[in-house]
Amino acid sequence: MREQLAKIVEQALEQLKGVGDSAALEQLRVRIMGKKGELTAILRGMGQLSPQERPAMGQLVNEARRKLEEAIESCGQRLQQAEKEARLAREAIDVTLPGRERALGSLHPMNIVLEDLLEIFTGMGFEVVEGPEVEYDHYNFELLNLPKNHPARDAQDTFYIDDNIVLRTHTSPVQARIMTTRKPPIRIVCPGRVYRADEVDATHSPVFHQIEGLVIDEHISIGDLKGTLDTFAQRLYGEGVVTRFRPSFFPFTEPSAEVDLTCANCHGKGCKMCKGTGWIEVLGSGMVNPKVLDMCGIDSKRYTGFAFGMGIERLAILRYNVPDMRYLYENDLRFLRQFR
Ligand code: PHE
């Protein structure tokens, strides 16, 4: 029994040297000291010893156990230390490595122009209002003096959802919505996406953007319209730019005018961009038709107003000299990177 005990201790100490991780250590501990372990078997076997032999043998077994426990404990500590060092080495960070460069995005030219427009108009006291793109015929046409079967509807190649719902063909329905729900004074701009059944080409797209302005109060005159648009033109294109009004027709304004701005490219001298005229056509505008005011529940005897609308793509194309409108929609990075 003594020999057996000495052998167990010797073997265990030898094996402990080779243990490489705490799982293996635990396995070894169980094999020796566990319930079915080798040392435990010896303890059990002591029942067969004579009472004289027992105390001496008991002492030996206890010593052996203490020795093994100590050895296992110190082996455990060695392993823990090694594992900690390995983890630290694994997680080490080289703070001197250069960082990874992130690709930086930039504003789309349409958004640059839109931000400028909103900055100009809010600076003049306009409130920004938005409305739905899927719109009732009622707001898109009828309240704007375009009853069903009105010939001017043909000019706006409309996408109909059903008899009473359309994809809005302009941002003017937002005006109609505001006029039916608010009392003057009203001073709003409405930017947004609009839809017309146009073929795609260099200057047309079935989806494009407009921004529309509306002012209603007592004593609003065409002079206010002209002053507002002159200020707008100069903030957008710089000092010296002026507006030119040409008579036109819109069912919702009376009188109506197309508005040209001095060509910002040649300052009015005439160039390729303005086709030699010195003027660029950018806006539709007019005094709000009293009939529209009345239909929307605003007393046309007391209040007058003006409205104007323009295409945002056109402004972006003019500002950046973009040769084809499709560049604005294709998200080609070679194009977009030019607007950093
Ligand atoms: N709604 C018109 C259009 O889409 C533009 C416009 C707005 C004209 C306001 C006059 C007044 O073409």
Tab-separated table of C-alpha atoms and ligand atoms in Angstrom:
chain	number	residue	atom	x	y	z
A	1	MET	CA	0.000	0.000	0.000
A	2	ARG	CA	2.874	2.309	0.854
A	3	GLU	CA	4.508	1.606	-2.450
A	4	GLN	CA	1.266	2.196	-4.272
A	5	LEU	CA	0.853	5.526	-2.508
A	6	ALA	CA	4.396	6.621	-3.324
A	7	LYS	CA	3.837	5.675	-6.939
A	8	ILE	CA	0.624	7.667	-7.169
A	9	VAL	CA	2.351	10.749	-5.765
A	10	GLU	CA	5.389	10.380	-7.961
A	11	GLN	CA	3.335	9.877	-11.116
A	12	ALA	CA	1.014	12.730	-10.283
A	13	LEU	CA	3.887	15.156	-9.677
A	14	GLU	CA	5.455	14.071	-12.956
A	15	GLN	CA	2.208	14.547	-14.907
A	16	LEU	CA	1.570	17.944	-13.321
A	17	LYS	CA	4.686	19.275	-15.029
A	18	GLY	CA	3.200	18.482	-18.414
A	19	VAL	CA	-0.244	20.005	-17.790
A	20	GLY	CA	-0.826	22.829	-20.307
A	21	ASP	CA	-4.208	24.321	-19.383
A	22	SER	CA	-6.673	24.471	-16.525
A	23	ALA	CA	-9.074	21.963	-18.107
A	24	ALA	CA	-6.340	19.315	-18.183
A	25	LEU	CA	-5.395	20.204	-14.623
A	26	GLU	CA	-8.942	19.698	-13.431
A	27	GLN	CA	-9.047	16.334	-15.220
A	28	LEU	CA	-5.891	15.240	-13.421
A	29	ARG	CA	-7.197	16.433	-10.059
A	30	VAL	CA	-10.370	14.417	-10.441
A	31	ARG	CA	-8.435	11.326	-11.498
A	32	ILE	CA	-6.420	11.412	-8.288
A	33	MET	CA	-8.455	13.158	-5.626
A	34	GLY	CA	-11.978	12.778	-7.003
A	35	LYS	CA	-14.636	10.434	-5.583
A	36	LYS	CA	-13.389	7.620	-7.775
A	37	GLY	CA	-9.817	8.895	-7.681
A	38	GLU	CA	-6.672	6.882	-7.033
A	39	LEU	CA	-5.929	8.468	-3.660
A	40	THR	CA	-9.518	8.089	-2.558
A	41	ALA	CA	-9.297	4.374	-3.404
A	42	ILE	CA	-6.339	4.050	-1.053
A	43	LEU	CA	-8.225	5.808	1.742
A	44	ARG	CA	-11.078	3.377	1.261
A	45	GLY	CA	-8.677	0.432	1.303
A	46	MET	CA	-7.498	1.427	4.778
A	47	GLY	CA	-10.510	-0.311	6.259
A	48	GLN	CA	-8.776	-3.617	5.619
A	49	LEU	CA	-5.660	-2.644	7.600
A	50	SER	CA	-5.111	-3.796	11.152
A	51	PRO	CA	-5.737	-1.203	13.894
A	52	GLN	CA	-1.980	-1.054	14.553
A	53	GLU	CA	-1.100	-0.234	10.980
A	54	ARG	CA	-3.852	2.289	10.473
A	55	PRO	CA	-2.519	5.469	12.205
A	56	ALA	CA	0.856	5.386	10.467
A	57	MET	CA	-0.709	4.704	7.114
A	58	GLY	CA	-3.324	7.408	7.713
A	59	GLN	CA	-0.595	9.921	8.353
A	60	LEU	CA	1.184	8.925	5.149
A	61	VAL	CA	-1.965	9.298	3.099
A	62	ASN	CA	-2.709	12.698	4.612
A	63	GLU	CA	0.802	13.903	3.878
A	64	ALA	CA	0.545	12.645	0.340
A	65	ARG	CA	-2.761	14.406	-0.081
A	66	ARG	CA	-1.376	17.700	1.265
A	67	LYS	CA	1.587	17.454	-1.036
A	68	LEU	CA	-0.594	16.804	-4.048
A	69	GLU	CA	-3.016	19.590	-3.146
A	70	GLU	CA	-0.164	22.042	-2.885
A	71	ALA	CA	1.306	20.890	-6.179
A	72	ILE	CA	-2.084	21.181	-7.903
A	73	GLU	CA	-2.646	24.637	-6.377
A	74	SER	CA	0.700	25.969	-7.533
A	75	CYS	CA	0.264	24.421	-10.964
A	76	GLY	CA	-3.128	26.187	-11.170
A	77	GLN	CA	-1.529	29.505	-10.328
A	78	ARG	CA	1.167	28.971	-12.938
A	79	LEU	CA	-1.490	28.226	-15.552
A	80	GLN	CA	-3.616	31.256	-14.620
A	81	GLN	CA	-0.629	33.528	-14.885
A	82	ALA	CA	0.293	32.070	-18.271
A	83	GLU	CA	-3.265	32.392	-19.525
A	84	LYS	CA	-3.448	36.010	-18.388
A	85	GLU	CA	-0.199	36.831	-20.126
A	86	ALA	CA	-1.370	35.140	-23.298
A	87	ARG	CA	-4.603	37.147	-23.196
A	88	LEU	CA	-2.765	40.417	-22.669
A	89	ALA	CA	-0.467	39.636	-25.574
A	90	ARG	CA	-3.459	38.771	-27.759
A	91	GLU	CA	-5.330	41.950	-26.880
A	92	ALA	CA	-2.398	44.281	-27.149
A	93	ILE	CA	-3.143	47.388	-29.210
A	94	ASP	CA	-0.491	49.174	-31.165
A	95	VAL	CA	-1.511	52.758	-30.581
A	96	THR	CA	1.063	53.948	-33.071
A	97	LEU	CA	-0.668	52.271	-36.051
A	98	PRO	CA	-2.198	54.808	-38.439
A	99	GLY	CA	-6.034	54.935	-38.429
A	100	ARG	CA	-8.205	53.581	-41.210
A	101	GLU	CA	-9.536	56.319	-43.448
A	102	ARG	CA	-13.307	56.422	-43.812
A	103	ALA	CA	-14.870	57.417	-47.120
A	104	LEU	CA	-16.506	60.790	-46.526
A	105	GLY	CA	-19.868	61.489	-48.155
A	106	SER	CA	-20.992	64.869	-49.409
A	107	LEU	CA	-24.213	66.693	-50.129
A	108	HIS	CA	-25.940	65.965	-53.415
A	109	PRO	CA	-25.986	69.038	-55.684
A	110	MET	CA	-29.791	69.060	-55.451
A	111	ASN	CA	-29.553	69.248	-51.676
A	112	ILE	CA	-26.936	71.992	-51.834
A	113	VAL	CA	-29.279	74.080	-53.987
A	114	LEU	CA	-32.307	73.214	-51.836
A	115	GLU	CA	-30.478	74.229	-48.660
A	116	ASP	CA	-29.521	77.539	-50.264
A	117	LEU	CA	-33.122	78.163	-51.352
A	118	LEU	CA	-34.505	77.411	-47.901
A	119	GLU	CA	-31.852	79.598	-46.305
A	120	ILE	CA	-32.818	82.486	-48.595
A	121	PHE	CA	-36.565	82.136	-48.079
A	122	THR	CA	-36.519	81.484	-44.340
A	123	GLY	CA	-34.214	84.502	-44.121
A	124	MET	CA	-37.009	86.515	-45.729
A	125	GLY	CA	-39.513	85.256	-43.156
A	126	PHE	CA	-41.054	82.337	-45.051
A	127	GLU	CA	-42.111	79.191	-43.209
A	128	VAL	CA	-41.265	75.823	-44.825
A	129	VAL	CA	-44.295	73.543	-45.297
A	130	GLU	CA	-44.554	70.114	-46.906
A	131	GLY	CA	-47.463	68.069	-48.226
A	132	PRO	CA	-48.226	64.608	-49.607
A	133	GLU	CA	-46.942	63.407	-52.981
A	134	VAL	CA	-50.008	61.219	-53.507
A	135	GLU	CA	-52.633	63.926	-53.627
A	136	TYR	CA	-56.340	64.425	-54.092
A	137	ASP	CA	-57.414	65.785	-57.456
A	138	HIS	CA	-59.292	68.313	-55.327
A	139	TYR	CA	-56.091	69.989	-54.057
A	140	ASN	CA	-53.888	69.350	-57.078
A	141	PHE	CA	-56.427	70.755	-59.559
A	142	GLU	CA	-59.907	71.753	-58.485
A	143	LEU	CA	-59.115	74.241	-55.726
A	144	LEU	CA	-56.520	75.748	-58.082
A	145	ASN	CA	-59.191	76.631	-60.623
A	146	LEU	CA	-58.560	73.577	-62.783
A	147	PRO	CA	-61.955	71.831	-62.761
A	148	LYS	CA	-62.343	68.372	-64.301
A	149	ASN	CA	-62.079	68.541	-68.112
A	150	HIS	CA	-60.324	71.930	-67.975
A	151	PRO	CA	-58.041	72.058	-71.051
A	152	ALA	CA	-55.074	73.330	-68.998
A	153	ARG	CA	-54.944	69.937	-67.289
A	154	ASP	CA	-53.481	68.535	-70.495
A	155	ALA	CA	-50.330	70.578	-69.972
A	156	GLN	CA	-49.592	68.555	-66.834
A	157	ASP	CA	-49.323	64.958	-68.005
A	158	THR	CA	-50.815	63.520	-64.880
A	159	PHE	CA	-50.303	60.109	-63.319
A	160	TYR	CA	-53.755	59.174	-62.053
A	161	ILE	CA	-54.124	56.669	-59.198
A	162	ASP	CA	-57.893	56.763	-59.652
A	163	ASP	CA	-60.511	59.378	-60.624
A	164	ASN	CA	-59.875	61.418	-57.495
A	165	ILE	CA	-56.251	60.688	-56.564
A	166	VAL	CA	-53.135	61.675	-58.506
A	167	LEU	CA	-49.386	61.886	-58.054
A	168	ARG	CA	-49.112	65.627	-57.540
A	169	THR	CA	-48.028	67.395	-60.721
A	170	HIS	CA	-46.746	70.473	-58.888
A	171	THR	CA	-46.231	71.691	-55.327
A	172	SER	CA	-49.221	74.059	-55.600
A	173	PRO	CA	-51.625	71.655	-53.814
A	174	VAL	CA	-49.671	72.378	-50.618
A	175	GLN	CA	-50.740	76.023	-51.019
A	176	ALA	CA	-54.350	74.925	-51.419
A	177	ARG	CA	-54.087	72.820	-48.266
A	178	ILE	CA	-52.659	75.732	-46.277
A	179	MET	CA	-55.185	78.238	-47.607
A	180	THR	CA	-58.087	75.974	-46.598
A	181	THR	CA	-56.763	75.462	-43.067
A	182	ARG	CA	-55.147	78.772	-42.046
A	183	LYS	CA	-56.094	82.399	-41.855
A	184	PRO	CA	-53.882	85.119	-43.418
A	185	PRO	CA	-51.264	86.386	-43.020
A	186	ILE	CA	-49.710	83.399	-44.797
A	187	ARG	CA	-46.078	83.296	-45.897
A	188	ILE	CA	-44.872	79.816	-46.865
A	189	VAL	CA	-42.533	77.974	-49.196
A	190	CYS	CA	-43.242	74.364	-50.151
A	191	PRO	CA	-40.389	72.276	-51.519
A	192	GLY	CA	-40.984	68.749	-52.760
A	193	ARG	CA	-41.067	66.006	-55.330
A	194	VAL	CA	-43.560	66.180	-58.194
A	195	TYR	CA	-44.573	63.799	-60.997
A	196	ARG	CA	-45.425	64.144	-64.658
A	197	ALA	CA	-45.705	61.489	-67.357
A	198	ASP	CA	-42.752	62.797	-69.365
A	199	GLU	CA	-40.216	60.798	-71.352
A	200	VAL	CA	-36.732	60.890	-69.827
A	201	ASP	CA	-34.285	63.071	-71.742
A	202	ALA	CA	-31.588	65.664	-71.031
A	203	THR	CA	-34.112	68.173	-69.655
A	204	HIS	CA	-37.081	66.008	-68.575
A	205	SER	CA	-37.782	63.438	-65.919
A	206	PRO	CA	-41.108	61.933	-64.754
A	207	VAL	CA	-40.024	62.731	-61.191
A	208	PHE	CA	-38.532	66.102	-60.374
A	209	HIS	CA	-38.595	68.771	-57.668
A	210	GLN	CA	-40.186	72.149	-57.248
A	211	ILE	CA	-40.273	74.839	-54.658
A	212	GLU	CA	-43.280	77.064	-54.436
A	213	GLY	CA	-43.918	80.250	-52.511
A	214	LEU	CA	-47.178	81.805	-51.323
A	215	VAL	CA	-47.853	85.088	-49.552
A	216	ILE	CA	-51.337	86.240	-48.576
A	217	ASP	CA	-52.229	89.299	-46.532
A	218	GLU	CA	-54.049	92.616	-46.819
A	219	HIS	CA	-52.622	94.986	-49.447
A	220	ILE	CA	-50.254	92.513	-51.098
A	221	SER	CA	-49.435	93.824	-54.580
A	222	ILE	CA	-47.512	92.738	-57.630
A	223	GLY	CA	-44.784	95.081	-56.363
A	224	ASP	CA	-44.325	92.769	-53.381
A	225	LEU	CA	-43.997	89.824	-55.749
A	226	LYS	CA	-41.380	91.615	-57.813
A	227	GLY	CA	-39.454	92.814	-54.772
A	228	THR	CA	-39.460	89.328	-53.261
A	229	LEU	CA	-38.228	87.703	-56.467
A	230	ASP	CA	-35.554	90.402	-57.042
A	231	THR	CA	-34.197	89.829	-53.545
A	232	PHE	CA	-34.329	86.085	-54.089
A	233	ALA	CA	-32.473	86.373	-57.427
A	234	GLN	CA	-29.700	88.485	-55.932
A	235	ARG	CA	-29.222	86.227	-52.928
A	236	LEU	CA	-29.045	83.229	-55.251
A	237	TYR	CA	-26.875	84.589	-58.070
A	238	GLY	CA	-25.329	87.765	-56.655
A	239	GLU	CA	-25.636	91.559	-56.870
A	240	GLY	CA	-26.681	93.001	-60.188
A	241	VAL	CA	-29.003	90.137	-61.088
A	242	VAL	CA	-32.490	91.372	-61.932
A	243	THR	CA	-35.825	89.826	-62.917
A	244	ARG	CA	-37.810	90.219	-66.106
A	245	PHE	CA	-41.540	89.513	-66.096
A	246	ARG	CA	-43.227	88.163	-69.228
A	247	PRO	CA	-47.025	87.807	-69.376
A	248	SER	CA	-48.170	84.217	-69.114
A	249	PHE	CA	-51.106	82.127	-67.985
A	250	PHE	CA	-51.786	79.886	-65.004
A	251	PRO	CA	-55.370	79.116	-63.965
A	252	PHE	CA	-54.547	79.778	-60.303
A	253	THR	CA	-52.927	83.199	-60.760
A	254	GLU	CA	-54.232	86.340	-62.414
A	255	PRO	CA	-52.313	88.127	-63.781
A	256	SER	CA	-49.580	85.540	-64.355
A	257	ALA	CA	-45.983	85.935	-65.434
A	258	GLU	CA	-42.999	83.856	-66.426
A	259	VAL	CA	-39.967	85.295	-64.704
A	260	ASP	CA	-36.464	85.376	-66.194
A	261	LEU	CA	-33.288	86.168	-64.260
A	262	THR	CA	-30.192	87.867	-65.618
A	263	CYS	CA	-27.951	85.071	-66.911
A	264	ALA	CA	-25.470	84.537	-64.070
A	265	ASN	CA	-22.965	83.047	-66.475
A	266	CYS	CA	-22.536	86.098	-68.791
A	267	HIS	CA	-24.183	88.795	-66.609
A	268	GLY	CA	-26.661	89.526	-69.373
A	269	LYS	CA	-24.253	89.876	-72.260
A	270	GLY	CA	-25.456	86.704	-73.965
A	271	CYS	CA	-23.738	83.317	-73.959
A	272	LYS	CA	-24.328	79.688	-74.837
A	273	MET	CA	-26.123	79.014	-71.556
A	274	CYS	CA	-28.777	81.689	-72.136
A	275	LYS	CA	-28.777	81.045	-75.892
A	276	GLY	CA	-27.496	84.563	-76.480
A	277	THR	CA	-30.482	86.284	-74.836
A	278	GLY	CA	-28.822	87.323	-71.566
A	279	TRP	CA	-31.851	85.920	-69.681
A	280	ILE	CA	-32.641	82.587	-68.053
A	281	GLU	CA	-36.217	81.470	-67.549
A	282	VAL	CA	-36.679	80.006	-64.073
A	283	LEU	CA	-40.045	80.814	-62.511
A	284	GLY	CA	-43.775	80.815	-62.920
A	285	SER	CA	-45.624	83.346	-60.829
A	286	GLY	CA	-48.587	85.642	-60.431
A	287	MET	CA	-51.158	87.177	-58.139
A	288	VAL	CA	-53.320	84.476	-56.565
A	289	ASN	CA	-56.555	84.283	-58.550
A	290	PRO	CA	-59.354	85.728	-56.342
A	291	LYS	CA	-61.453	82.767	-57.398
A	292	VAL	CA	-58.879	80.454	-55.795
A	293	LEU	CA	-58.869	82.506	-52.587
A	294	ASP	CA	-62.658	82.292	-52.371
A	295	MET	CA	-62.742	78.542	-53.118
A	296	CYS	CA	-60.235	78.029	-50.291
A	297	GLY	CA	-62.312	80.083	-47.872
A	298	ILE	CA	-60.240	83.290	-47.866
A	299	ASP	CA	-62.122	86.542	-48.404
A	300	SER	CA	-60.823	87.891	-51.726
A	301	LYS	CA	-62.317	91.337	-51.025
A	302	ARG	CA	-60.063	91.745	-48.020
A	303	TYR	CA	-56.990	89.718	-48.928
A	304	THR	CA	-54.699	89.484	-51.918
A	305	GLY	CA	-51.644	87.346	-52.466
A	306	PHE	CA	-48.899	86.244	-54.797
A	307	ALA	CA	-47.443	82.857	-55.626
A	308	PHE	CA	-44.421	81.611	-57.498
A	309	GLY	CA	-42.971	78.219	-58.326
A	310	MET	CA	-39.782	76.901	-59.852
A	311	GLY	CA	-37.998	73.665	-60.700
A	312	ILE	CA	-35.062	72.873	-58.434
A	313	GLU	CA	-33.301	70.645	-61.007
A	314	ARG	CA	-33.213	73.551	-63.412
A	315	LEU	CA	-31.541	75.778	-60.819
A	316	ALA	CA	-28.948	73.078	-60.064
A	317	ILE	CA	-28.258	72.495	-63.756
A	318	LEU	CA	-27.791	76.222	-64.333
A	319	ARG	CA	-25.610	76.732	-61.309
A	320	TYR	CA	-23.269	73.811	-61.962
A	321	ASN	CA	-23.502	73.797	-65.744
A	322	VAL	CA	-24.699	70.184	-65.763
A	323	PRO	CA	-25.129	69.120	-69.406
A	324	ASP	CA	-27.782	66.459	-68.752
A	325	MET	CA	-30.444	66.241	-66.045
A	326	ARG	CA	-29.916	62.466	-65.757
A	327	TYR	CA	-26.598	63.059	-63.998
A	328	LEU	CA	-28.635	64.329	-61.041
A	329	TYR	CA	-30.383	60.967	-60.616
A	330	GLU	CA	-27.832	58.317	-61.513
A	331	ASN	CA	-25.673	58.629	-58.378
A	332	ASP	CA	-22.479	58.109	-60.348
A	333	LEU	CA	-19.720	58.802	-57.831
A	334	ARG	CA	-17.543	60.392	-60.519
A	335	PHE	CA	-20.249	63.033	-60.832
A	336	LEU	CA	-21.133	63.373	-57.151
A	337	ARG	CA	-17.496	63.716	-55.995
A	338	GLN	CA	-17.258	67.008	-57.866
A	339	PHE	CA	-19.484	68.642	-55.270
A	340	ARG	CA	-17.248	68.101	-52.233
B	1	PHE	N1	-47.513	75.380	-60.273
B	1	PHE	C1	-46.900	75.914	-61.473
B	1	PHE	C2	-46.222	74.801	-62.219
B	1	PHE	O1	-46.080	73.733	-61.743
B	1	PHE	C3	-45.900	76.996	-61.151
B	1	PHE	C4	-46.512	78.191	-60.512
B	1	PHE	C5	-46.600	78.275	-59.162
B	1	PHE	C6	-47.023	79.236	-61.258
B	1	PHE	C7	-47.163	79.365	-58.539
B	1	PHE	C8	-47.594	80.335	-60.674
B	1	PHE	C9	-47.657	80.405	-59.323
B	1	PHE	O2	-45.809	74.957	-63.298
